[in-house]
PDB file of C-alpha atoms in Angstrom:
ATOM      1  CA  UNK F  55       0.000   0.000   0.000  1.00 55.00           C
ATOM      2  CA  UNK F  56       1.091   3.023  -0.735  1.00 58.00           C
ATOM      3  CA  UNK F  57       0.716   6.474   1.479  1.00 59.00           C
ATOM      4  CA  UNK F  58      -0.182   9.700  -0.582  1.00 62.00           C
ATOM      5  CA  UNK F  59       1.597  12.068   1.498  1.00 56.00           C
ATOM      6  CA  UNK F  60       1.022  15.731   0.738  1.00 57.00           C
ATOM      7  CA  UNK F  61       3.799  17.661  -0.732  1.00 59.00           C
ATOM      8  CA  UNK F  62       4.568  20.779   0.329  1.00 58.00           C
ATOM      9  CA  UNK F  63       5.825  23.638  -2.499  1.00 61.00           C
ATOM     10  CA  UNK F  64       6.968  26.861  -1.200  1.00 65.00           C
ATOM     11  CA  UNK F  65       5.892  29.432  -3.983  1.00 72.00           C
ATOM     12  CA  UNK F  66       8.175  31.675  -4.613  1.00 77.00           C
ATOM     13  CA  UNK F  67       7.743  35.514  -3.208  1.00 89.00           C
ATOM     14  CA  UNK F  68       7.893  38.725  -4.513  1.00 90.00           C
ATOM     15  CA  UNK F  69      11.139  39.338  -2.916  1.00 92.00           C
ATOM     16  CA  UNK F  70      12.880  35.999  -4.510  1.00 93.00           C
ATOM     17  CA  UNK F  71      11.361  36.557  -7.757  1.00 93.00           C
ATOM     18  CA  UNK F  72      12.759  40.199  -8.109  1.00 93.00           C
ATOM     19  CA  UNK F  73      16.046  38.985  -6.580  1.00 92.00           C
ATOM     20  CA  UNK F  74      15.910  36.573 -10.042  1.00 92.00           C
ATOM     21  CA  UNK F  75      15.381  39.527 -11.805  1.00 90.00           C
ATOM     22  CA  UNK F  76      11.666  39.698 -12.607  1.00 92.00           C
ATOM     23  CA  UNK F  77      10.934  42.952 -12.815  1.00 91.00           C
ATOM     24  CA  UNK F  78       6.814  42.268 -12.393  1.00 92.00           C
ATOM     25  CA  UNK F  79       7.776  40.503  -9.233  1.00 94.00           C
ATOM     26  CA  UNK F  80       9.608  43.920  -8.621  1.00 95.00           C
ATOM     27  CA  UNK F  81       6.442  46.058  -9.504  1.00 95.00           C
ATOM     28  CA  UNK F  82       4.274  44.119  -6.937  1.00 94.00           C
ATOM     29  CA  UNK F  83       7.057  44.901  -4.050  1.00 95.00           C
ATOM     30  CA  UNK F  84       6.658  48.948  -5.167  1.00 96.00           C
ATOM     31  CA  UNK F  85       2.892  48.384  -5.640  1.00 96.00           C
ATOM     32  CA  UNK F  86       3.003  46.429  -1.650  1.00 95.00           C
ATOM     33  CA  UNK F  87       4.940  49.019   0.003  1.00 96.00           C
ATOM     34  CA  UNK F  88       4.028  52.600  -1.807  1.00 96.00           C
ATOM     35  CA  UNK F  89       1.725  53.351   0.625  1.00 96.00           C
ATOM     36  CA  UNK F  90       3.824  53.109   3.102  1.00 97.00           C
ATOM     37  CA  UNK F  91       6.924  54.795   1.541  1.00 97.00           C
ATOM     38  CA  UNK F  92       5.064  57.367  -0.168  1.00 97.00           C
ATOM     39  CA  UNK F  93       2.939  58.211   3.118  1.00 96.00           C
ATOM     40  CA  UNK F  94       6.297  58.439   4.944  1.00 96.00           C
ATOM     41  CA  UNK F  95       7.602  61.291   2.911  1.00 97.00           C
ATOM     42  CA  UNK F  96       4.302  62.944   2.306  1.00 96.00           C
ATOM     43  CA  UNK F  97       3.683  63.718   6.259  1.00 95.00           C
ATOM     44  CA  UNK F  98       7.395  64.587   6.372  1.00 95.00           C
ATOM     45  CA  UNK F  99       7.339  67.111   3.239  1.00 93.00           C
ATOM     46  CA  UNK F 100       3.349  67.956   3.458  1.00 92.00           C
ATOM     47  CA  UNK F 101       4.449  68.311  -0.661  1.00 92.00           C
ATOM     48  CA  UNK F 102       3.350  65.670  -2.851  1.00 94.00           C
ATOM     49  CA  UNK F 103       6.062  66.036  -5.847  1.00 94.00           C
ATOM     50  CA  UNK F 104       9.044  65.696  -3.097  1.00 94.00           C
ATOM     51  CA  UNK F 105       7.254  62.936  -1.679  1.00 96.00           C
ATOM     52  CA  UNK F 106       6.881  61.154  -5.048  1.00 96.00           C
ATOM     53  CA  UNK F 107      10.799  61.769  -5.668  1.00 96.00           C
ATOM     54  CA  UNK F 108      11.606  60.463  -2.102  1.00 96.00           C
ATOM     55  CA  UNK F 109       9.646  57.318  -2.438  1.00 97.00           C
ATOM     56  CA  UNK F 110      10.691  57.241  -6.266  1.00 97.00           C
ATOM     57  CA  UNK F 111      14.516  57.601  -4.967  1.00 96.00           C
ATOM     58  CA  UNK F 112      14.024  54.765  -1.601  1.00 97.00           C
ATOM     59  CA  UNK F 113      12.517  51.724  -4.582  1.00 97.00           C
ATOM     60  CA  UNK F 114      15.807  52.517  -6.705  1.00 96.00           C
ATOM     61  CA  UNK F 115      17.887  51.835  -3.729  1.00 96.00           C
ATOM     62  CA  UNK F 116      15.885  48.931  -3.122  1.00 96.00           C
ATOM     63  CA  UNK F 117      16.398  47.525  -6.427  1.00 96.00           C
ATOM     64  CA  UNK F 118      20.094  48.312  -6.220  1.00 94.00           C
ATOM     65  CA  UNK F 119      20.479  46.336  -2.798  1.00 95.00           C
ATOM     66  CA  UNK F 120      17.784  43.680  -3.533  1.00 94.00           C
ATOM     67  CA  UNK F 121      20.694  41.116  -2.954  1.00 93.00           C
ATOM     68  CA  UNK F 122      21.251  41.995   0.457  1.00 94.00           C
ATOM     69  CA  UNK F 123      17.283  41.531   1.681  1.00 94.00           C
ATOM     70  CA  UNK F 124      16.743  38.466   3.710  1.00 93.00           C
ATOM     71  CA  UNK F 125      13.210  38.619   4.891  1.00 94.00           C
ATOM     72  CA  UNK F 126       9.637  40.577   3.876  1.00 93.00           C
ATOM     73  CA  UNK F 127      10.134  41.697   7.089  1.00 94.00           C
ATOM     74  CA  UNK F 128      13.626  42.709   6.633  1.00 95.00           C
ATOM     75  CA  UNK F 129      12.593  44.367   3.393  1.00 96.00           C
ATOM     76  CA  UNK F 130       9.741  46.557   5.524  1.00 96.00           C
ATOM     77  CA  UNK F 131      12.218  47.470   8.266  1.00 96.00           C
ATOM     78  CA  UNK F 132      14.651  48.814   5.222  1.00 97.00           C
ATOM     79  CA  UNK F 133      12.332  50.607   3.305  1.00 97.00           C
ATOM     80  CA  UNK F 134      10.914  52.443   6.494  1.00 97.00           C
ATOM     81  CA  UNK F 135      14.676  53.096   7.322  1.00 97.00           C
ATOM     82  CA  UNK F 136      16.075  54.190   3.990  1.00 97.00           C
ATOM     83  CA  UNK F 137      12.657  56.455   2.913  1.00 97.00           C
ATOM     84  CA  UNK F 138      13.079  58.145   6.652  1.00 96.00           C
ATOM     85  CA  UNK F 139      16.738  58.415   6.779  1.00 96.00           C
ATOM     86  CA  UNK F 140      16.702  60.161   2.918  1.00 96.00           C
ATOM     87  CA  UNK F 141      13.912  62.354   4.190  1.00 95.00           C
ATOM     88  CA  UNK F 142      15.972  63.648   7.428  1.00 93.00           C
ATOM     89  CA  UNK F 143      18.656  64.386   4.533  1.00 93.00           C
ATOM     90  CA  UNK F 144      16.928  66.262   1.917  1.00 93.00           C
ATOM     91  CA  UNK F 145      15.162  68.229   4.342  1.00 90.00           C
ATOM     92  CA  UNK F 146      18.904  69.089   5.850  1.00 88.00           C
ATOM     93  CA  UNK F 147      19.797  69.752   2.301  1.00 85.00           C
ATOM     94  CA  UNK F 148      17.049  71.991   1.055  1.00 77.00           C
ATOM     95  CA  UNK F 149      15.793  73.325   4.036  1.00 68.00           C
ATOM     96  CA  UNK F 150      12.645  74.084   2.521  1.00 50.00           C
ATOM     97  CA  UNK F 151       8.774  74.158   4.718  1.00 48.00           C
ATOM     98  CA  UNK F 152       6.364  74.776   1.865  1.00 48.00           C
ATOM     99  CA  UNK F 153       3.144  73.329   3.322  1.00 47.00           C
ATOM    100  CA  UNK F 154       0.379  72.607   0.279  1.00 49.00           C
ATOM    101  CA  UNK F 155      -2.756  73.536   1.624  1.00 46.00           C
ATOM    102  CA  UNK F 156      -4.515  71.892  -1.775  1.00 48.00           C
ATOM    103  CA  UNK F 157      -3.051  68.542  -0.654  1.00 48.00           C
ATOM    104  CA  UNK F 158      -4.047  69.282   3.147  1.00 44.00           C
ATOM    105  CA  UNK F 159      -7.500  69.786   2.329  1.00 42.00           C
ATOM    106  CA  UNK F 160      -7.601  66.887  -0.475  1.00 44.00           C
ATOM    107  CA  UNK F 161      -6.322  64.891   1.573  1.00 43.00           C
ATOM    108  CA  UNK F 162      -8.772  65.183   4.684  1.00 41.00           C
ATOM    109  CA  UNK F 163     -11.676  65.133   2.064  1.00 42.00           C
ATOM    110  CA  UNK F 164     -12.349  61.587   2.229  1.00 43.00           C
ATOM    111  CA  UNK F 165     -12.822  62.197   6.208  1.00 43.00           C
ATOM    112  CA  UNK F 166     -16.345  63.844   5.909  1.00 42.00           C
ATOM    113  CA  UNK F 167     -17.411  62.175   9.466  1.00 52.00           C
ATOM    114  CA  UNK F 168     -14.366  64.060  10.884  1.00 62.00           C
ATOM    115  CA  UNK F 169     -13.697  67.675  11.897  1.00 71.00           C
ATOM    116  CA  UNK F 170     -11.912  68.886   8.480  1.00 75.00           C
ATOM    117  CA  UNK F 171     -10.752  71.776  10.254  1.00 81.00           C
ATOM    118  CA  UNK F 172      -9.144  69.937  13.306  1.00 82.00           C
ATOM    119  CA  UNK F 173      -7.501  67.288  10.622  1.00 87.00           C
ATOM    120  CA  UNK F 174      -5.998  70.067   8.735  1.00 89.00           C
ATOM    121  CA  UNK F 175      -4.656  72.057  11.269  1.00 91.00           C
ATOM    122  CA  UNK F 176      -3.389  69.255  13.147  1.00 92.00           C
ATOM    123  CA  UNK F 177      -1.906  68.204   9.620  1.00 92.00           C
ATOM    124  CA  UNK F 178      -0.440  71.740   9.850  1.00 93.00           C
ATOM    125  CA  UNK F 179       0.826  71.187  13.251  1.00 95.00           C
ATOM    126  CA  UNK F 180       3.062  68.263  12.631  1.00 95.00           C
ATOM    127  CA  UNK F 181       4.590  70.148   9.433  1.00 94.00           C
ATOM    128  CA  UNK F 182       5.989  72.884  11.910  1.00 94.00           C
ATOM    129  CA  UNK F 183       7.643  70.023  13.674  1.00 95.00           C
ATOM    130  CA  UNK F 184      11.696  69.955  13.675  1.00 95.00           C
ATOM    131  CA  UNK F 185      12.430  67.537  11.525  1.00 94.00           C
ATOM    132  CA  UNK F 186      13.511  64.357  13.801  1.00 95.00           C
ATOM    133  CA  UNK F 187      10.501  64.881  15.925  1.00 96.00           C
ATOM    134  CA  UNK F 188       8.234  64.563  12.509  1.00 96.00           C
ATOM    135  CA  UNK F 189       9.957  61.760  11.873  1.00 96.00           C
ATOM    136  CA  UNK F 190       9.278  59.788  14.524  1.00 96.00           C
ATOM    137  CA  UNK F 191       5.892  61.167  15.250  1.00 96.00           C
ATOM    138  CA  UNK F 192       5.139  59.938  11.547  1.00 96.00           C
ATOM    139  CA  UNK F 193       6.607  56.457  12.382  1.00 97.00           C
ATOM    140  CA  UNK F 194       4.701  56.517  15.604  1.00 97.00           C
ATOM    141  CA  UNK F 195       1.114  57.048  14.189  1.00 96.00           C
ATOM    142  CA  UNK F 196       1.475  56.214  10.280  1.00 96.00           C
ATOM    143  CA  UNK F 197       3.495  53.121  10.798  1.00 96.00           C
ATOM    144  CA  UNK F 198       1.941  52.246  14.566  1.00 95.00           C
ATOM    145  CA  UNK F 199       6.006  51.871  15.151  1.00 96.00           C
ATOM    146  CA  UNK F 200       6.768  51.605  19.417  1.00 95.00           C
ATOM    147  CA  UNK F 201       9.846  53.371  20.506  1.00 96.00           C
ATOM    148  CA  UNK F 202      12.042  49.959  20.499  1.00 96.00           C
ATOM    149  CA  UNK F 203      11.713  50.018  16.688  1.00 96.00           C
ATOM    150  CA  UNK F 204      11.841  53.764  15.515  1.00 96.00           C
ATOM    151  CA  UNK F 205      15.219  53.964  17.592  1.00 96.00           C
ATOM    152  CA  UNK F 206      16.608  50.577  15.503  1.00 95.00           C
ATOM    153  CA  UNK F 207      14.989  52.622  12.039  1.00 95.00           C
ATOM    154  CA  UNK F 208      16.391  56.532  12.782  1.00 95.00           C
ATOM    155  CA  UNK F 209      19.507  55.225  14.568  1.00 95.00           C
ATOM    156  CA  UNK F 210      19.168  56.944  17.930  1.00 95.00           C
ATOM    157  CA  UNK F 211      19.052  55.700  21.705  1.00 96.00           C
ATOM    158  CA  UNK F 212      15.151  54.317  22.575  1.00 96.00           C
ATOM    159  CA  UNK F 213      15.270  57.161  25.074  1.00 97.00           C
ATOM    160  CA  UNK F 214      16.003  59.692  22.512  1.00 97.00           C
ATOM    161  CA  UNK F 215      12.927  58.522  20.266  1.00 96.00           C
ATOM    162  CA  UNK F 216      11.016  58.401  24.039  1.00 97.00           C
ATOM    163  CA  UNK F 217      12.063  62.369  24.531  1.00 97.00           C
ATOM    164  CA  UNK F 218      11.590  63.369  21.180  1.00 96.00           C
ATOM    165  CA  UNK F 219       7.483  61.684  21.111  1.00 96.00           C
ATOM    166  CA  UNK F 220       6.877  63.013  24.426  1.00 97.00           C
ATOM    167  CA  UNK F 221       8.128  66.927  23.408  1.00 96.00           C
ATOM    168  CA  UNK F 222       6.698  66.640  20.059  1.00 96.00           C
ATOM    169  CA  UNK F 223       2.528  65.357  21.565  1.00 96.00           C
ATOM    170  CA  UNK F 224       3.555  68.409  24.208  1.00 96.00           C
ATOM    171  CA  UNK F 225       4.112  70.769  21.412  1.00 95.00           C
ATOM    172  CA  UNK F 226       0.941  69.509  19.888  1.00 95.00           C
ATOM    173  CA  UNK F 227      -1.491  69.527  22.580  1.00 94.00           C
ATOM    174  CA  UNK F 228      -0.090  73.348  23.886  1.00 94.00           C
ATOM    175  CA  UNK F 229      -0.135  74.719  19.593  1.00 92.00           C
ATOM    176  CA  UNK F 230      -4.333  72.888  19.600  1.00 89.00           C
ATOM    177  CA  UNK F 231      -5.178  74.509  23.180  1.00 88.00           C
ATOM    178  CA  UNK F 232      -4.030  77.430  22.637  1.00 85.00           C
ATOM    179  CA  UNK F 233      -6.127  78.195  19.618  1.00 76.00           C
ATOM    180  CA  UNK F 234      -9.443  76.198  20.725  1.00 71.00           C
TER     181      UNK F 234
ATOM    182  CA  UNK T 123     -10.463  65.115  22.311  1.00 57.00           C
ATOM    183  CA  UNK T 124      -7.798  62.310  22.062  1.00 89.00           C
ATOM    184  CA  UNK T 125      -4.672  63.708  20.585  1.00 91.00           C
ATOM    185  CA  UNK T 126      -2.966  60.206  19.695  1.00 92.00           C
ATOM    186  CA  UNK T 127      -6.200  58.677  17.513  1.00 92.00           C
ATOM    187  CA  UNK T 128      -6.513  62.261  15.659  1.00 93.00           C
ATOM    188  CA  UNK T 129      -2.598  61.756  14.978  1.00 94.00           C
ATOM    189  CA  UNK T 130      -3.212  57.880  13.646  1.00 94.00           C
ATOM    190  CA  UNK T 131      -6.248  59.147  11.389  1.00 93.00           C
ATOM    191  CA  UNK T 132      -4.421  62.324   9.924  1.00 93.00           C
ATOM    192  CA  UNK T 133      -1.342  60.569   9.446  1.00 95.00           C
ATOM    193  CA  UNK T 134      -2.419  57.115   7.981  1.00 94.00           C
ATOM    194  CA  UNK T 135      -0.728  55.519   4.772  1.00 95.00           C
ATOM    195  CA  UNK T 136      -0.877  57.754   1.877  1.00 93.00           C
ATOM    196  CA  UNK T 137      -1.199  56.352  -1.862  1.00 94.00           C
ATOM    197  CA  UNK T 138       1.219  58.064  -4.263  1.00 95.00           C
ATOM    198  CA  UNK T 139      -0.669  59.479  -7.672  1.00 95.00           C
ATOM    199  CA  UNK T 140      -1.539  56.302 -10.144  1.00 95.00           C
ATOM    200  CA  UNK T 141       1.414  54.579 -12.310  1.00 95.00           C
ATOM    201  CA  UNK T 142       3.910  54.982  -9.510  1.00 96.00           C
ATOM    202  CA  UNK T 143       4.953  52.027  -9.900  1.00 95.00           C
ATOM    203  CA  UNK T 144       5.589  52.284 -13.427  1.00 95.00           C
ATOM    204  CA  UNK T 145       7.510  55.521 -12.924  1.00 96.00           C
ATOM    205  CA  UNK T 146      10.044  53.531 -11.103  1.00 95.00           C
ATOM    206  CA  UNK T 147      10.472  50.909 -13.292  1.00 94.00           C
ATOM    207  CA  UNK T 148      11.287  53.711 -15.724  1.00 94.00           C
ATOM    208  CA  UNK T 149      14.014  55.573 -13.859  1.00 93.00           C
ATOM    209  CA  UNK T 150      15.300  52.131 -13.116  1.00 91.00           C
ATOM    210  CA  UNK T 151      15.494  51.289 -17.157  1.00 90.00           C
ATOM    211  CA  UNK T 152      16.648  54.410 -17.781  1.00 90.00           C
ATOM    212  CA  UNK T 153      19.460  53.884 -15.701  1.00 84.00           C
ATOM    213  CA  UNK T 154      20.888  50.446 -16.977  1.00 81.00           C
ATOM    214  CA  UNK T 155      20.802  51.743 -20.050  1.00 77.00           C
ATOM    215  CA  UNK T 156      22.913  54.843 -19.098  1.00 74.00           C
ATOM    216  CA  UNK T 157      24.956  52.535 -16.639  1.00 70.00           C
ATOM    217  CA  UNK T 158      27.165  50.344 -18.768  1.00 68.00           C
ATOM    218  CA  UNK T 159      28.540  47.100 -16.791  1.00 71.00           C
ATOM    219  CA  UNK T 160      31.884  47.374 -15.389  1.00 77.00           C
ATOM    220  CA  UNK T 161      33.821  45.067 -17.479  1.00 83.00           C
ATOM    221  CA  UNK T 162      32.846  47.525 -20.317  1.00 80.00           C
ATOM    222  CA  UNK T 163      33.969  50.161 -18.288  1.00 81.00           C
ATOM    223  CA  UNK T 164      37.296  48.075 -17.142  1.00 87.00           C
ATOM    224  CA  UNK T 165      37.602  47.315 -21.149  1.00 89.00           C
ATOM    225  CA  UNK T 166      36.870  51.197 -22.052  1.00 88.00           C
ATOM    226  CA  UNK T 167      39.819  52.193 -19.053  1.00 91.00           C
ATOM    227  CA  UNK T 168      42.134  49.875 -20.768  1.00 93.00           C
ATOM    228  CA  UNK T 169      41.694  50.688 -23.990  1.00 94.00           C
ATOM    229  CA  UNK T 170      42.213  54.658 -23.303  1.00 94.00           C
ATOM    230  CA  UNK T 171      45.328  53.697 -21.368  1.00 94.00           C
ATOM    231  CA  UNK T 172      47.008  51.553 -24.372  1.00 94.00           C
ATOM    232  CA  UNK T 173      46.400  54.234 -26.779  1.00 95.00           C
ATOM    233  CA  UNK T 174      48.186  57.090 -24.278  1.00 95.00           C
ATOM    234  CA  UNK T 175      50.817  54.901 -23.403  1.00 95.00           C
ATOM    235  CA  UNK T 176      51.037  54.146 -27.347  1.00 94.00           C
ATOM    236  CA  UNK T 177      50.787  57.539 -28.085  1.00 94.00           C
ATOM    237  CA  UNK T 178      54.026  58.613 -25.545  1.00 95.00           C
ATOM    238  CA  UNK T 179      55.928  55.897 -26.348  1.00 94.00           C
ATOM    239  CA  UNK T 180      55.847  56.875 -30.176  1.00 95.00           C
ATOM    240  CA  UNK T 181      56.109  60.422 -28.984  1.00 94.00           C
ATOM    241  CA  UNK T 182      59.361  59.417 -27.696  1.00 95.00           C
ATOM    242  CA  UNK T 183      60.868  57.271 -30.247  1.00 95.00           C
ATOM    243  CA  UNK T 184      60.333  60.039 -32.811  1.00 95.00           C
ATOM    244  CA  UNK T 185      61.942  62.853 -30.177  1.00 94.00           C
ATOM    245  CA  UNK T 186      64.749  60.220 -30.269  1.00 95.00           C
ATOM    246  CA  UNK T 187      65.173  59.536 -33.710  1.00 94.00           C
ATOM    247  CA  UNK T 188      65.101  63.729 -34.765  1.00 94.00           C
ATOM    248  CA  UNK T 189      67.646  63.962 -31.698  1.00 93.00           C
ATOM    249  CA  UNK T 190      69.970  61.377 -33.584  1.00 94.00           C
ATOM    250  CA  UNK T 191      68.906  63.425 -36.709  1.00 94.00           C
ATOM    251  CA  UNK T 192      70.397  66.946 -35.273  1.00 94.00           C
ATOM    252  CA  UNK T 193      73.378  64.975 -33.326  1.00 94.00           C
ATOM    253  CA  UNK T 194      74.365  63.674 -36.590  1.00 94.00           C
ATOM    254  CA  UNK T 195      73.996  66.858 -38.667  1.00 94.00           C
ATOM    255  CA  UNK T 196      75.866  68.703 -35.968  1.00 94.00           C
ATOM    256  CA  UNK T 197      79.104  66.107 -36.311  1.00 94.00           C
ATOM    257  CA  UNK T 198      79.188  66.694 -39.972  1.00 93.00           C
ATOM    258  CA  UNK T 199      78.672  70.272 -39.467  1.00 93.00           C
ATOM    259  CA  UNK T 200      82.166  70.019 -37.022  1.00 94.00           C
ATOM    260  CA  UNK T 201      83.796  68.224 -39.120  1.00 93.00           C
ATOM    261  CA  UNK T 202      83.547  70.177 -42.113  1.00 92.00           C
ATOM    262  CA  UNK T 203      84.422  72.664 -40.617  1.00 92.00           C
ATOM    263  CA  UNK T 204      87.541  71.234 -39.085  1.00 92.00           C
ATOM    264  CA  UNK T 205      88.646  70.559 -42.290  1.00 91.00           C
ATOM    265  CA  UNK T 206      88.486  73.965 -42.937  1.00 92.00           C
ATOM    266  CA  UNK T 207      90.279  75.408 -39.444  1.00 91.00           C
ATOM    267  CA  UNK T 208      93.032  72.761 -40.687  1.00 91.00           C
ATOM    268  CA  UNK T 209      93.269  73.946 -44.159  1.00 90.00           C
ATOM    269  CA  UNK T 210      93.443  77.536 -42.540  1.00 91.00           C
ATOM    270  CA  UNK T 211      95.825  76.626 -40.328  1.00 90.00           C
ATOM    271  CA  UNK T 212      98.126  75.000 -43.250  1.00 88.00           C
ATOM    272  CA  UNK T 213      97.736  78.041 -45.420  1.00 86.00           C
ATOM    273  CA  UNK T 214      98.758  80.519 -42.629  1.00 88.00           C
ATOM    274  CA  UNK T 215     102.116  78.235 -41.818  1.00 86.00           C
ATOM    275  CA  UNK T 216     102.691  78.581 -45.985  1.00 85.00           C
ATOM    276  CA  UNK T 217     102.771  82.273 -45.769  1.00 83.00           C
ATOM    277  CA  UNK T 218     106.252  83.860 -45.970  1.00 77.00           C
ATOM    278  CA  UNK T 219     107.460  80.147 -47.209  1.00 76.00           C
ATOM    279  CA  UNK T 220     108.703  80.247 -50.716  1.00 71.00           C
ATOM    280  CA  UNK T 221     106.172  78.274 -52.959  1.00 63.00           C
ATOM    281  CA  UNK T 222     107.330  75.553 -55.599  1.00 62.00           C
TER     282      UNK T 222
END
């Protein structure tokens, strides 16, 4: 008698695919991620055409260092780290704080059960941010990131990232008291 | 009011404008095709090295040869005219001596 005994086949992923060189396999990693890239830079830059070059610039590092990605999860961790890190460096580059109030208000218009007004002023808020506090508040709340892993992405002490999320929500709270 | 939920809501995952993904598979092509591999480059190097080191190394046979060139003319040149200094010479020791 013979036993039929279920074989197992591990498809291959995304990842491996692109790391053969499949380039569709590479479109489905940008298409997975670009939220979360693109989202990254847009709440640091509050300007969508930086944010597109940002994100544009992180998925051509990616393809450059595909080789060196172990995991899905390694491959999150490095995008969040490279598309933060290059944001903390243009903005030290450019030094520029244009705030699009077309995107602030496009973007909140999908929110019509929530106080427009409140989103985009709180969206306002975070813009006037220094830049390392943005950049972790961003990880914080877009990325639901704790404190253990935005040190490991930014490259600062846990306590840092601690300091910087408890003077940045400060900063907050005072800037939306103050006006209400 | 709870600060931290309006954060998570105003700051959620953005989607980039349509065809992102496209636009990076672009700027990707577009750079292979700009970026040739290295041995092409190694090759290209190699290449513009052999032709300068060609091009100096003829530079300096030629340099040689027209030195030979001048050194040669400039022997004859003192020999001629040693001839002459001794057929001067022999002409002023004839003077005052009674000729055949």
């Amino acid at each position: 008698m013979t036993a039929i005994v279920p074989q197992t086949f591990d498809f291959p992923t995304a990842l491996t695919r692109a790391q053969a060189g499949d380039h569709e396999a590479f479109a489905d990693l940008v298409e997975q991620h670009e939220g979360m890239v693109y989202g990254l830079a847009f709440h640091f830059f509050g300007d969508r055409s930086r944010a597109e070059e940002v994100a544009q610039d992180a998925f051509l590092q990616l393809y450059r260092n595909l080789g060196s990605i172990e995991s899905d999860a390694h491959l999150l961790f490095w995008l969040r780290q490279v598309t933060t890190r290059r944001c903390i460096d243009v903005q030290r580059r450019v030094k520029m704080k244009a705030v699009s109030l077309d995107d602030a208000v496009e973007l909140r218009a999908a929110d019509k059960w929530q106080d427009p007004l409140l989103d985009r002023r709180l969206k306002q808020l975070v813009q006037q941010l220094p830049d390392v506090q943005r950049a972790v508040v961003t990880l914080r709340y877009q990325e639901d990131l704790d404190p253990s892993e935005i040190c490991r992405i930014v490259g600062m002490p846990v306590n840092t990232v601690k300091s910087h999320l408890h003077r940045a929500l400060q900063a907050l709270r005072r800037k939306l008291e103050k006006q209400s | 009011m709870n600060l931290e939920n309006d954060l998570k809501r105003v700051l959620r995952r953005e989607s980039p404008p349509a065809g992102f993904a496209g636009r990076v598979l672009e700027r990707i092509e577009a750079e292979q095709t700009h970026r040739r591999p290295v041995w092409w480059r190694a090759a290209a190097a190699s290449v513009t090295l052999g032709l300068l080191l060609g091009g100096y190394a003829t530079h300096r046979v030629v340099e040689h040869r027209r030195g030979e060139a001048a050194k040669e003319q400039i022997l004859t040149a003192m020999r001629i005219a040693g001839e002459k200094v001794r057929y001067a010479q022999q002409e002023v020791q004839q003077i005052g001596t009674p000729r055949p």
